[in-house]
Amino acid sequence: MKSSELAEFLRTCRSRVGPGELGLDGESSRRRVPGLRREELARLAGVSVDYYTRLEQGRSRSASAEVLDALATALRLDDAERQHLMDLGRPEPARRRRRARPQRVDPATLRLIEMLDEVHSPAFVLGRRLDVLAHNRIAGALIAEFRALPAVDRNQARFVFFDPRARELYQDWEAVARDTVAMLRLDAGRNPGDPQLSALIGDLSIHSAEFRDWWPDHQVHRRTTGAKGYHHPVAGDLTVRYQALHPADDPDQTLFVYTTEPGSASEAAMRLLAGSRSENPVRVSPVR
């Protein structure tokens, strides 16, 4: 239920904010639990303690955008956390079961990622639930040939947590895995009631101790730009810069493009990797 997700997220965020950060040091030595008290957060957000308590106990199913914005500001949430709070707190539509449309990658996007092969830039498209919808040749060489996997396994989260190659491939597997959990949390808030997402989270919780430990932390993350290190069995160690884009302004699809520093050892490693691949078409997973 969204109300319980909202309640858990508020409780978790409240526990992360130290009173000293907000100038509330007076009784910090006598606090038995970390973070703000309910009454302190309610006062900072300009709402009644009773109203905030109902939200945190799951007795209110939604809240106004103004209240959610005030809570986000008081809790010092970043942009991704603020959006997640808005997603969890928005009113649920009246009983209207909307079947999710199949995920399709636009032909122009497919052509773009194919062209990026020519400049040795791995590129791939993730959809809902971090499903891998398409990738170019060099992305398949760097990460995995998802087209060769069963349809259910063409998913980044399943690869990171279930494929033993992933722990060797990423130089900092734990950081990648934690980011993956946080990205799934963001997706869960945006697409409540998705049965395939629920099944994925269930499988990950059952079969991965790390996922089971990290999921209750309610961390959320939206990838934009950054760096990632790989330890590839053919190309060796390399570092890429990534940029995340939304093709056709579709919030359910993210295009990731990797680049390397010109003249660097990482660029040489990527060229080596590109040269090790035969000419094949863009990898496109079946539509789900």
Short mmCIF file of C-alpha atoms in Angstrom, two decimals:
data_model
loop_
_atom_site.label_atom_id
_atom_site.label_comp_id
_atom_site.label_asym_id
_atom_site.label_seq_id
_atom_site.Cartn_x
_atom_site.Cartn_y
_atom_site.Cartn_z
CA MET A 1 0.00 0.00 0.00
CA LYS A 2 1.20 3.49 -0.79
CA SER A 3 0.25 4.72 2.67
CA SER A 4 2.62 2.26 4.34
CA GLU A 5 5.39 3.10 1.87
CA LEU A 6 4.89 6.80 2.58
CA ALA A 7 4.95 6.15 6.33
CA GLU A 8 8.15 4.09 6.16
CA PHE A 9 9.89 6.62 3.93
CA LEU A 10 9.01 9.50 6.28
CA ARG A 11 10.20 7.58 9.33
CA THR A 12 13.47 6.66 7.64
CA CYS A 13 14.16 10.20 6.43
CA ARG A 14 13.33 11.67 9.83
CA SER A 15 15.83 9.34 11.49
CA ARG A 16 18.59 10.54 9.16
CA VAL A 17 18.35 14.24 10.07
CA GLY A 18 20.39 15.10 13.13
CA PRO A 19 18.87 17.82 15.35
CA GLY A 20 22.21 19.64 15.30
CA GLU A 21 21.85 20.18 11.53
CA LEU A 22 18.77 22.29 12.20
CA GLY A 23 19.94 24.11 15.31
CA LEU A 24 18.02 21.83 17.70
CA ASP A 25 20.94 20.81 19.90
CA GLY A 26 19.26 21.57 23.22
CA GLU A 27 18.24 18.05 24.21
CA SER A 28 20.34 15.96 21.83
CA SER A 29 22.20 14.28 24.69
CA ARG A 30 18.92 12.93 26.10
CA ARG A 31 17.60 11.48 22.83
CA ARG A 32 17.14 7.74 22.86
CA VAL A 33 16.83 7.43 19.07
CA PRO A 34 18.63 9.27 16.26
CA GLY A 35 17.04 11.98 14.18
CA LEU A 36 14.27 14.47 14.71
CA ARG A 37 11.25 13.94 16.89
CA ARG A 38 7.85 13.96 15.22
CA GLU A 39 6.84 17.21 16.87
CA GLU A 40 10.06 18.88 15.73
CA LEU A 41 9.55 17.88 12.12
CA ALA A 42 5.88 18.88 12.24
CA ARG A 43 6.83 22.30 13.56
CA LEU A 44 9.52 22.79 10.92
CA ALA A 45 7.07 21.80 8.16
CA GLY A 46 4.25 23.94 9.54
CA VAL A 47 1.77 21.11 10.10
CA SER A 48 0.09 19.81 13.23
CA VAL A 49 1.74 16.99 15.14
CA ASP A 50 -1.48 14.97 14.92
CA TYR A 51 -1.61 15.31 11.14
CA TYR A 52 2.04 14.37 10.69
CA THR A 53 1.62 11.42 13.06
CA ARG A 54 -1.25 10.09 10.94
CA LEU A 55 0.99 10.27 7.87
CA GLU A 56 3.84 8.47 9.58
CA GLN A 57 1.56 5.79 10.99
CA GLY A 58 0.01 5.10 7.59
CA ARG A 59 -3.42 6.39 8.64
CA SER A 60 -3.51 9.01 5.87
CA ARG A 61 -3.35 7.70 2.33
CA SER A 62 -2.11 10.93 0.74
CA ALA A 63 -1.14 14.53 1.39
CA SER A 64 -1.31 17.79 -0.50
CA ALA A 65 1.59 18.88 -2.68
CA GLU A 66 2.13 21.85 -0.35
CA VAL A 67 2.49 19.63 2.72
CA LEU A 68 4.79 17.20 0.93
CA ASP A 69 6.94 20.06 -0.31
CA ALA A 70 7.20 21.50 3.21
CA LEU A 71 8.17 18.09 4.61
CA ALA A 72 10.77 17.60 1.88
CA THR A 73 12.31 20.98 2.69
CA ALA A 74 12.34 20.29 6.43
CA LEU A 75 13.93 16.88 5.85
CA ARG A 76 16.50 18.37 3.47
CA LEU A 77 15.69 15.89 0.73
CA ASP A 78 17.56 16.00 -2.56
CA ASP A 79 15.74 16.16 -5.90
CA ALA A 80 15.34 12.39 -6.27
CA GLU A 81 14.12 11.97 -2.68
CA ARG A 82 11.72 14.90 -3.05
CA GLN A 83 10.23 13.37 -6.21
CA HIS A 84 9.92 10.00 -4.49
CA LEU A 85 8.05 11.62 -1.59
CA MET A 86 5.71 13.32 -4.06
CA ASP A 87 5.09 10.02 -5.84
CA LEU A 88 4.29 8.22 -2.59
CA GLY A 89 2.09 10.99 -1.24
CA ARG A 90 -0.01 11.80 -4.29
CA PRO A 91 -3.64 10.64 -4.16
CA GLU A 92 -4.27 7.28 -5.78
CA PRO A 93 -6.63 7.40 -8.77
CA ALA A 94 -10.15 6.11 -8.29
CA ARG A 95 -10.47 2.40 -8.90
CA ARG A 96 -9.01 2.35 -12.33
CA ARG A 97 -6.70 -0.46 -13.27
CA ARG A 98 -4.55 0.79 -16.11
CA ARG A 99 -2.62 -1.85 -17.94
CA ALA A 100 0.94 -0.71 -18.56
CA ARG A 101 1.74 -0.16 -22.20
CA PRO A 102 4.47 -2.34 -23.70
CA GLN A 103 7.89 -0.78 -23.55
CA ARG A 104 9.13 0.13 -27.02
CA VAL A 105 12.37 1.85 -27.94
CA ASP A 106 11.95 4.51 -30.58
CA PRO A 107 13.67 3.66 -33.91
CA ALA A 108 15.57 6.96 -33.76
CA THR A 109 17.01 5.94 -30.38
CA LEU A 110 18.02 2.56 -31.76
CA ARG A 111 19.78 4.27 -34.64
CA LEU A 112 21.55 6.62 -32.22
CA ILE A 113 22.98 3.86 -30.05
CA GLU A 114 24.06 2.00 -33.20
CA MET A 115 25.94 5.11 -34.36
CA LEU A 116 27.65 5.38 -30.97
CA ASP A 117 29.36 2.05 -31.73
CA GLU A 118 31.35 3.93 -34.38
CA VAL A 119 32.97 6.14 -31.72
CA HIS A 120 33.44 3.29 -29.22
CA SER A 121 30.79 4.54 -26.80
CA PRO A 122 28.75 1.90 -25.00
CA ALA A 123 25.06 2.83 -24.92
CA PHE A 124 21.98 1.08 -23.60
CA VAL A 125 18.35 1.78 -22.72
CA LEU A 126 16.79 0.81 -19.41
CA GLY A 127 13.02 0.73 -18.99
CA ARG A 128 10.67 0.11 -16.10
CA ARG A 129 12.07 -2.13 -13.39
CA LEU A 130 15.55 -1.58 -14.91
CA ASP A 131 14.72 -3.91 -17.78
CA VAL A 132 17.38 -3.79 -20.50
CA LEU A 133 15.45 -2.81 -23.62
CA ALA A 134 18.34 -2.29 -26.05
CA HIS A 135 22.11 -1.92 -26.20
CA ASN A 136 24.78 -1.54 -28.84
CA ARG A 137 27.60 -3.95 -29.66
CA ILE A 138 30.24 -2.43 -27.43
CA ALA A 139 27.89 -2.23 -24.43
CA GLY A 140 27.24 -5.94 -24.86
CA ALA A 141 30.99 -6.54 -24.93
CA LEU A 142 31.63 -4.40 -21.86
CA ILE A 143 28.74 -5.51 -19.64
CA ALA A 144 26.82 -8.54 -20.91
CA GLU A 145 25.10 -9.85 -24.03
CA PHE A 146 21.59 -9.59 -22.65
CA ARG A 147 20.08 -10.92 -25.88
CA ALA A 148 21.60 -14.31 -25.05
CA LEU A 149 19.84 -14.42 -21.66
CA PRO A 150 16.31 -15.64 -20.96
CA ALA A 151 13.80 -12.80 -21.21
CA VAL A 152 13.28 -12.63 -17.44
CA ASP A 153 17.01 -12.10 -16.87
CA ARG A 154 17.33 -9.12 -19.23
CA ASN A 155 17.29 -6.81 -16.27
CA GLN A 156 20.09 -4.79 -14.70
CA ALA A 157 19.13 -5.60 -11.11
CA ARG A 158 19.07 -9.34 -11.79
CA PHE A 159 22.47 -9.07 -13.50
CA VAL A 160 24.04 -7.09 -10.66
CA PHE A 161 22.77 -9.33 -7.86
CA PHE A 162 22.47 -12.76 -9.47
CA ASP A 163 25.18 -13.01 -12.14
CA PRO A 164 28.54 -13.90 -10.53
CA ARG A 165 30.35 -12.08 -13.36
CA ALA A 166 29.02 -8.76 -12.07
CA ARG A 167 30.99 -8.93 -8.81
CA GLU A 168 34.20 -9.26 -10.83
CA LEU A 169 33.22 -6.76 -13.53
CA TYR A 170 32.52 -3.70 -11.36
CA GLN A 171 35.51 -2.30 -9.47
CA ASP A 172 33.14 -1.19 -6.70
CA TRP A 173 30.37 -3.76 -6.86
CA GLU A 174 28.77 -2.64 -3.59
CA ALA A 175 28.38 0.98 -4.78
CA VAL A 176 26.80 -0.21 -8.04
CA ALA A 177 24.51 -2.62 -6.18
CA ARG A 178 23.37 0.02 -3.67
CA ASP A 179 22.64 2.44 -6.52
CA THR A 180 20.62 -0.30 -8.21
CA VAL A 181 18.50 -0.78 -5.08
CA ALA A 182 17.96 2.98 -4.85
CA MET A 183 16.93 3.19 -8.51
CA LEU A 184 14.40 0.39 -7.98
CA ARG A 185 12.99 2.29 -4.97
CA LEU A 186 12.47 5.34 -7.17
CA ASP A 187 10.74 3.19 -9.80
CA ALA A 188 8.52 1.58 -7.15
CA GLY A 189 7.26 4.99 -6.06
CA ARG A 190 6.56 6.05 -9.62
CA ASN A 191 4.81 2.80 -10.60
CA PRO A 192 2.93 1.50 -7.55
CA GLY A 193 1.12 -1.79 -7.98
CA ASP A 194 3.34 -3.03 -10.82
CA PRO A 195 3.09 -6.84 -10.45
CA GLN A 196 6.31 -7.49 -12.37
CA LEU A 197 8.19 -5.07 -10.14
CA SER A 198 6.75 -6.74 -7.04
CA ALA A 199 7.87 -10.14 -8.36
CA LEU A 200 11.36 -8.78 -9.06
CA ILE A 201 11.69 -7.28 -5.58
CA GLY A 202 10.45 -10.54 -4.10
CA ASP A 203 13.05 -12.61 -5.99
CA LEU A 204 15.85 -10.22 -5.05
CA SER A 205 14.80 -10.24 -1.38
CA ILE A 206 14.68 -14.02 -1.24
CA HIS A 207 17.92 -14.78 -3.07
CA SER A 208 20.20 -11.86 -2.14
CA ALA A 209 21.15 -11.12 1.46
CA GLU A 210 22.58 -7.74 0.44
CA PHE A 211 19.40 -6.66 -1.30
CA ARG A 212 17.35 -7.88 1.67
CA ASP A 213 19.48 -5.76 4.02
CA TRP A 214 19.49 -2.61 1.87
CA TRP A 215 15.90 -2.46 0.63
CA PRO A 216 14.45 -1.29 4.01
CA ASP A 217 16.85 1.69 4.02
CA HIS A 218 14.52 3.52 1.58
CA GLN A 219 17.42 5.12 -0.27
CA VAL A 220 16.42 6.57 -3.65
CA HIS A 221 18.69 7.61 -6.49
CA ARG A 222 18.37 9.02 -9.97
CA ARG A 223 21.40 8.66 -12.18
CA THR A 224 22.36 11.75 -14.19
CA THR A 225 26.14 11.88 -14.67
CA GLY A 226 29.07 10.23 -13.00
CA ALA A 227 31.97 7.80 -13.31
CA LYS A 228 32.16 4.03 -13.04
CA GLY A 229 35.10 1.67 -12.93
CA TYR A 230 35.26 -1.73 -14.62
CA HIS A 231 37.65 -4.66 -14.37
CA HIS A 232 37.07 -6.39 -17.69
CA PRO A 233 38.47 -9.88 -18.41
CA VAL A 234 39.59 -8.80 -21.92
CA ALA A 235 40.18 -5.04 -21.75
CA GLY A 236 41.46 -4.84 -18.18
CA ASP A 237 40.77 -1.90 -15.88
CA LEU A 238 38.98 1.11 -17.35
CA THR A 239 36.93 4.07 -16.16
CA VAL A 240 33.97 5.53 -18.02
CA ARG A 241 31.97 8.70 -17.62
CA TYR A 242 28.24 8.21 -18.04
CA GLN A 243 25.35 10.46 -18.91
CA ALA A 244 21.70 9.52 -18.44
CA LEU A 245 19.11 10.90 -20.86
CA HIS A 246 15.38 10.40 -21.36
CA PRO A 247 14.69 9.76 -25.05
CA ALA A 248 11.51 11.40 -26.32
CA ASP A 249 10.97 12.74 -22.78
CA ASP A 250 9.81 9.29 -21.67
CA PRO A 251 10.29 9.04 -17.88
CA ASP A 252 10.04 5.24 -18.07
CA GLN A 253 13.09 4.93 -20.33
CA THR A 254 16.65 6.06 -19.68
CA LEU A 255 19.41 6.11 -22.29
CA PHE A 256 22.88 5.68 -20.79
CA VAL A 257 25.89 6.75 -22.83
CA TYR A 258 29.46 5.93 -21.73
CA THR A 259 32.56 7.84 -22.81
CA THR A 260 36.25 7.64 -21.95
CA GLU A 261 38.86 10.36 -21.58
CA PRO A 262 40.59 11.03 -24.92
CA GLY A 263 44.13 9.68 -24.98
CA SER A 264 43.65 7.74 -21.74
CA ALA A 265 44.36 4.10 -21.00
CA SER A 266 40.60 3.65 -20.66
CA GLU A 267 40.07 4.87 -24.22
CA ALA A 268 42.70 2.40 -25.45
CA ALA A 269 41.01 -0.38 -23.51
CA MET A 270 37.64 0.51 -25.04
CA ARG A 271 39.14 0.45 -28.55
CA LEU A 272 40.60 -2.97 -27.79
CA LEU A 273 37.19 -4.12 -26.65
CA ALA A 274 35.53 -2.72 -29.78
CA GLY A 275 38.03 -4.51 -32.00
CA SER A 276 37.29 -7.83 -30.33
CA ARG A 277 33.64 -7.78 -31.51
CA SER A 278 32.27 -8.94 -34.83
CA GLU A 279 29.77 -6.84 -36.73
CA ASN A 280 26.31 -7.50 -35.29
CA PRO A 281 23.12 -5.45 -35.18
CA VAL A 282 21.99 -3.46 -32.18
CA ARG A 283 20.91 -5.71 -29.31
CA VAL A 284 17.20 -5.29 -28.67
CA SER A 285 15.35 -7.26 -26.02
CA PRO A 286 11.82 -8.43 -26.79
CA VAL A 287 9.15 -5.91 -25.79
CA ARG A 288 7.62 -6.64 -22.37
#
